[in-house]
JSON list of C-alpha atoms in Angstrom, two decimals:
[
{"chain": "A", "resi": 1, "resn": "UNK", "atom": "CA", "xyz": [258.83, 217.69, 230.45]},
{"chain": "A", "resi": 2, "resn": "UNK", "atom": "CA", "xyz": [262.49, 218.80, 230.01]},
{"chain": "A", "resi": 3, "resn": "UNK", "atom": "CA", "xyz": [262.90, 221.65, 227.85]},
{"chain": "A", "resi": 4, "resn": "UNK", "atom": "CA", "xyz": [265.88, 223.26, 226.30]},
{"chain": "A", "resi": 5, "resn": "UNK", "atom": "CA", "xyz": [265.55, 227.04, 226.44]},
{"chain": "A", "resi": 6, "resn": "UNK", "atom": "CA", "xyz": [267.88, 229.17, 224.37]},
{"chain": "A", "resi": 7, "resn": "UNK", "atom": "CA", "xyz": [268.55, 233.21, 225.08]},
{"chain": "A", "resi": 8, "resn": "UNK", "atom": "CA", "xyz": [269.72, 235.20, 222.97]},
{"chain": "A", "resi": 9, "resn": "UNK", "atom": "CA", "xyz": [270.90, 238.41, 224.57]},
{"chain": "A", "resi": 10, "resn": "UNK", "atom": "CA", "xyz": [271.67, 241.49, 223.01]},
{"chain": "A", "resi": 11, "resn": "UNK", "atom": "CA", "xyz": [275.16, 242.41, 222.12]},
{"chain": "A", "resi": 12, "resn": "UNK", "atom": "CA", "xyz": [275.91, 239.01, 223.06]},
{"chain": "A", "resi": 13, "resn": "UNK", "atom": "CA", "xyz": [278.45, 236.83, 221.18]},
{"chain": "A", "resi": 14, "resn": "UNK", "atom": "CA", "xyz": [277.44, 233.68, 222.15]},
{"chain": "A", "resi": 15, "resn": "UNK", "atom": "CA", "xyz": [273.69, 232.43, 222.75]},
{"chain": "A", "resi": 16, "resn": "UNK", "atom": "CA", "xyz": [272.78, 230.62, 226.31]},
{"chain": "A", "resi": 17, "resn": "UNK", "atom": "CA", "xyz": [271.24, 227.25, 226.44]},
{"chain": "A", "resi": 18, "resn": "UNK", "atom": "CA", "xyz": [269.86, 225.96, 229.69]},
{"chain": "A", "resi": 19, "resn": "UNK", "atom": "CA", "xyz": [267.70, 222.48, 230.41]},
{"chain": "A", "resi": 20, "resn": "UNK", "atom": "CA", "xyz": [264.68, 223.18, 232.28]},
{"chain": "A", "resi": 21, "resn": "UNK", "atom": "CA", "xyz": [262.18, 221.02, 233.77]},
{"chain": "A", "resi": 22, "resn": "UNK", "atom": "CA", "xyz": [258.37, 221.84, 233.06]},
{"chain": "A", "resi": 23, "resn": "UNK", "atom": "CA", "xyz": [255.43, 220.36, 234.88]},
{"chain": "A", "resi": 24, "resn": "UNK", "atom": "CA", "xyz": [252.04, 219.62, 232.60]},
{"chain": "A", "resi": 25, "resn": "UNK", "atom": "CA", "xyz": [250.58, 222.72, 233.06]},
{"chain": "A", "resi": 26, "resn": "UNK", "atom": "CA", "xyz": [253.87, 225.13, 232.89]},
{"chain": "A", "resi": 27, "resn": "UNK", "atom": "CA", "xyz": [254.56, 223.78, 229.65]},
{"chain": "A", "resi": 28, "resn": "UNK", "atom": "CA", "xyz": [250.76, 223.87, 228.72]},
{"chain": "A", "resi": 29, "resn": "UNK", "atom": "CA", "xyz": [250.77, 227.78, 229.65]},
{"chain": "A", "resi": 30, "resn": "UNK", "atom": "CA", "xyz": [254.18, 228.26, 228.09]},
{"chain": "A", "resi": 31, "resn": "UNK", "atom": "CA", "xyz": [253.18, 226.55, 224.71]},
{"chain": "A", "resi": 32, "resn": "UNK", "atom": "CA", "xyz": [249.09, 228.29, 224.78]},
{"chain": "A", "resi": 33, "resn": "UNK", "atom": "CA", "xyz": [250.15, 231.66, 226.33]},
{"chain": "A", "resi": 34, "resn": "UNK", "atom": "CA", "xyz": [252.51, 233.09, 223.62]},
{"chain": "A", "resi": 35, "resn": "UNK", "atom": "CA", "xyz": [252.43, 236.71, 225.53]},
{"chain": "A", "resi": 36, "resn": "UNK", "atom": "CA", "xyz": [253.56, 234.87, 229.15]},
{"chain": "A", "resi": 37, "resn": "UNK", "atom": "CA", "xyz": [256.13, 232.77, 227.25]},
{"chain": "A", "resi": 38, "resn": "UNK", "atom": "CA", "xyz": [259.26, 235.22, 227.81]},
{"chain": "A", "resi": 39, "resn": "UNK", "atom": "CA", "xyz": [257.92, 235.45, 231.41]},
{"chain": "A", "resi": 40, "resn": "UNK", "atom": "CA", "xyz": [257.31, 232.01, 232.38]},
{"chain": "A", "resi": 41, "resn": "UNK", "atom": "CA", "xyz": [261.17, 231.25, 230.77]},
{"chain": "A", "resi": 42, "resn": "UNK", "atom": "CA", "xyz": [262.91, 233.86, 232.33]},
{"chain": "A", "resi": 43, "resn": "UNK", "atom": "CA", "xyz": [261.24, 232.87, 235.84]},
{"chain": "A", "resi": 44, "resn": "UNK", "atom": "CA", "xyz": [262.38, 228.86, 235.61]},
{"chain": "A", "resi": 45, "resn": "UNK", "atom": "CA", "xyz": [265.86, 230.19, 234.35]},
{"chain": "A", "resi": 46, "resn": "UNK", "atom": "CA", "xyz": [265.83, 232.32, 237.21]},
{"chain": "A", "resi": 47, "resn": "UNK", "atom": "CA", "xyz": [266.65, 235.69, 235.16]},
{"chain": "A", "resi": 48, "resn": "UNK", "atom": "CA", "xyz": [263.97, 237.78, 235.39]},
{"chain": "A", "resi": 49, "resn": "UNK", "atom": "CA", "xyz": [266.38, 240.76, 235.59]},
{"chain": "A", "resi": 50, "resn": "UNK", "atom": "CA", "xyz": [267.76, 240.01, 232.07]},
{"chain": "A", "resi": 51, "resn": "UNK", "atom": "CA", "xyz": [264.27, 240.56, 230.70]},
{"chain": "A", "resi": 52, "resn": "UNK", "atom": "CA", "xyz": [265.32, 244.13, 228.85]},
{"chain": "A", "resi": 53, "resn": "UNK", "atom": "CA", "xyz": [268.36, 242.24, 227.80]},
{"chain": "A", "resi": 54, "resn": "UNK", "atom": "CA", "xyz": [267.22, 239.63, 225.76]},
{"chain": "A", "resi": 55, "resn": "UNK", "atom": "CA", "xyz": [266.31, 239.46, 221.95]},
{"chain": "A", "resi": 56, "resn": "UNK", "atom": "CA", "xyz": [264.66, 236.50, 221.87]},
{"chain": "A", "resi": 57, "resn": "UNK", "atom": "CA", "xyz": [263.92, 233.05, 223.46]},
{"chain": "A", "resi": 58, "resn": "UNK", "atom": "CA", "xyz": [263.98, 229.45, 221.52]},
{"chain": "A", "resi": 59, "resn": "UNK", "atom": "CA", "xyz": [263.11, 226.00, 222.92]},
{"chain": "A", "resi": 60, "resn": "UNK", "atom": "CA", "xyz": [263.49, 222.71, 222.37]},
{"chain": "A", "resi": 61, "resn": "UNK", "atom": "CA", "xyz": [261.23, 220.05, 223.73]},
{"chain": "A", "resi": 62, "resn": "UNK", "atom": "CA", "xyz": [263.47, 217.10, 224.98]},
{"chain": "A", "resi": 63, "resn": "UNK", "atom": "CA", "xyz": [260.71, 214.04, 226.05]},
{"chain": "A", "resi": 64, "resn": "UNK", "atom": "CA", "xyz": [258.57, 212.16, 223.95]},
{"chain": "A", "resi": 65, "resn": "UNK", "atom": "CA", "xyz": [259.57, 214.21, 220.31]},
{"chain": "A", "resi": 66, "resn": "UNK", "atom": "CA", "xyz": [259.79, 210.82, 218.96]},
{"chain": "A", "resi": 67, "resn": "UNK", "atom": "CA", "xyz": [256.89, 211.21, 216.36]},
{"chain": "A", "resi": 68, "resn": "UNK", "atom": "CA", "xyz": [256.22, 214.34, 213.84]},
{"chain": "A", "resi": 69, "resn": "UNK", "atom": "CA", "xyz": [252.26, 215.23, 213.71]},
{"chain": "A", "resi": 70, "resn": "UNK", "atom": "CA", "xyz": [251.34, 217.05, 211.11]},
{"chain": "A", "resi": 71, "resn": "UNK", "atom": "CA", "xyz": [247.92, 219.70, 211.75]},
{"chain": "A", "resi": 72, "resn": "UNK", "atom": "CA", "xyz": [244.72, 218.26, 210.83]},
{"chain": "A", "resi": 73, "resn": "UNK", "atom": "CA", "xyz": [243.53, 219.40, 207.19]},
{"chain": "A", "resi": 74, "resn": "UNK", "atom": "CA", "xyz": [247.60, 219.35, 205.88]},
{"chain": "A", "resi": 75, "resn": "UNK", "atom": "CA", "xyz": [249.27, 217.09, 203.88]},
{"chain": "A", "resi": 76, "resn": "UNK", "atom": "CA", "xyz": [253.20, 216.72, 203.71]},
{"chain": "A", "resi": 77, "resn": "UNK", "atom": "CA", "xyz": [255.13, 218.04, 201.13]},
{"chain": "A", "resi": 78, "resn": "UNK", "atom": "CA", "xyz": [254.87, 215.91, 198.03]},
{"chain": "A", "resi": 79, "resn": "UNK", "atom": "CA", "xyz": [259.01, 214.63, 197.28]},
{"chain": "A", "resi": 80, "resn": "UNK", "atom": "CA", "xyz": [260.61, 216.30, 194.61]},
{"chain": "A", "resi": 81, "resn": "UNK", "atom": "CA", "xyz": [260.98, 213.80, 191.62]}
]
């Protein structure tokens, strides 16, 4: 699973973006373990030292995003007519 991951550092004036590569069950910790998340990033980026330095983390998944699900039990917004 490629991945873009996005930090953004404090006092920063531009944002990073990095492509990272995630096997089936990195990306099933990263997306189920929302306390790890920061931790598992930082370790595939390879900056664990930034770690007090960053604000917060975004990602992008890059394979298979060619379908939207919605959650079970939700129906789409109706259009505006």
């Amino acid at each position: 699973m490629r991945v873009a991951i996005r930090c953004i550092y404090q006092k920063a004036v531009t944002p990073s973006c990095d492509i990272v590569y995630m096997d089936k069950e990195t990306w099933d910790r990263f997306r189920f373990e929302i306390h790890n998340r920061r931790q598992i990033a930082l370790k595939l980026l390879g900056k664990e030292q930034m770690d007090t330095y960053i604000k917060e983390i975004v990602w992008i998944p890059l394979d298979n995003q060619d379908k939207l699900l919605i959650a079970p039990g939700c129906d789409p917004m109706p259009d505006n007519k």
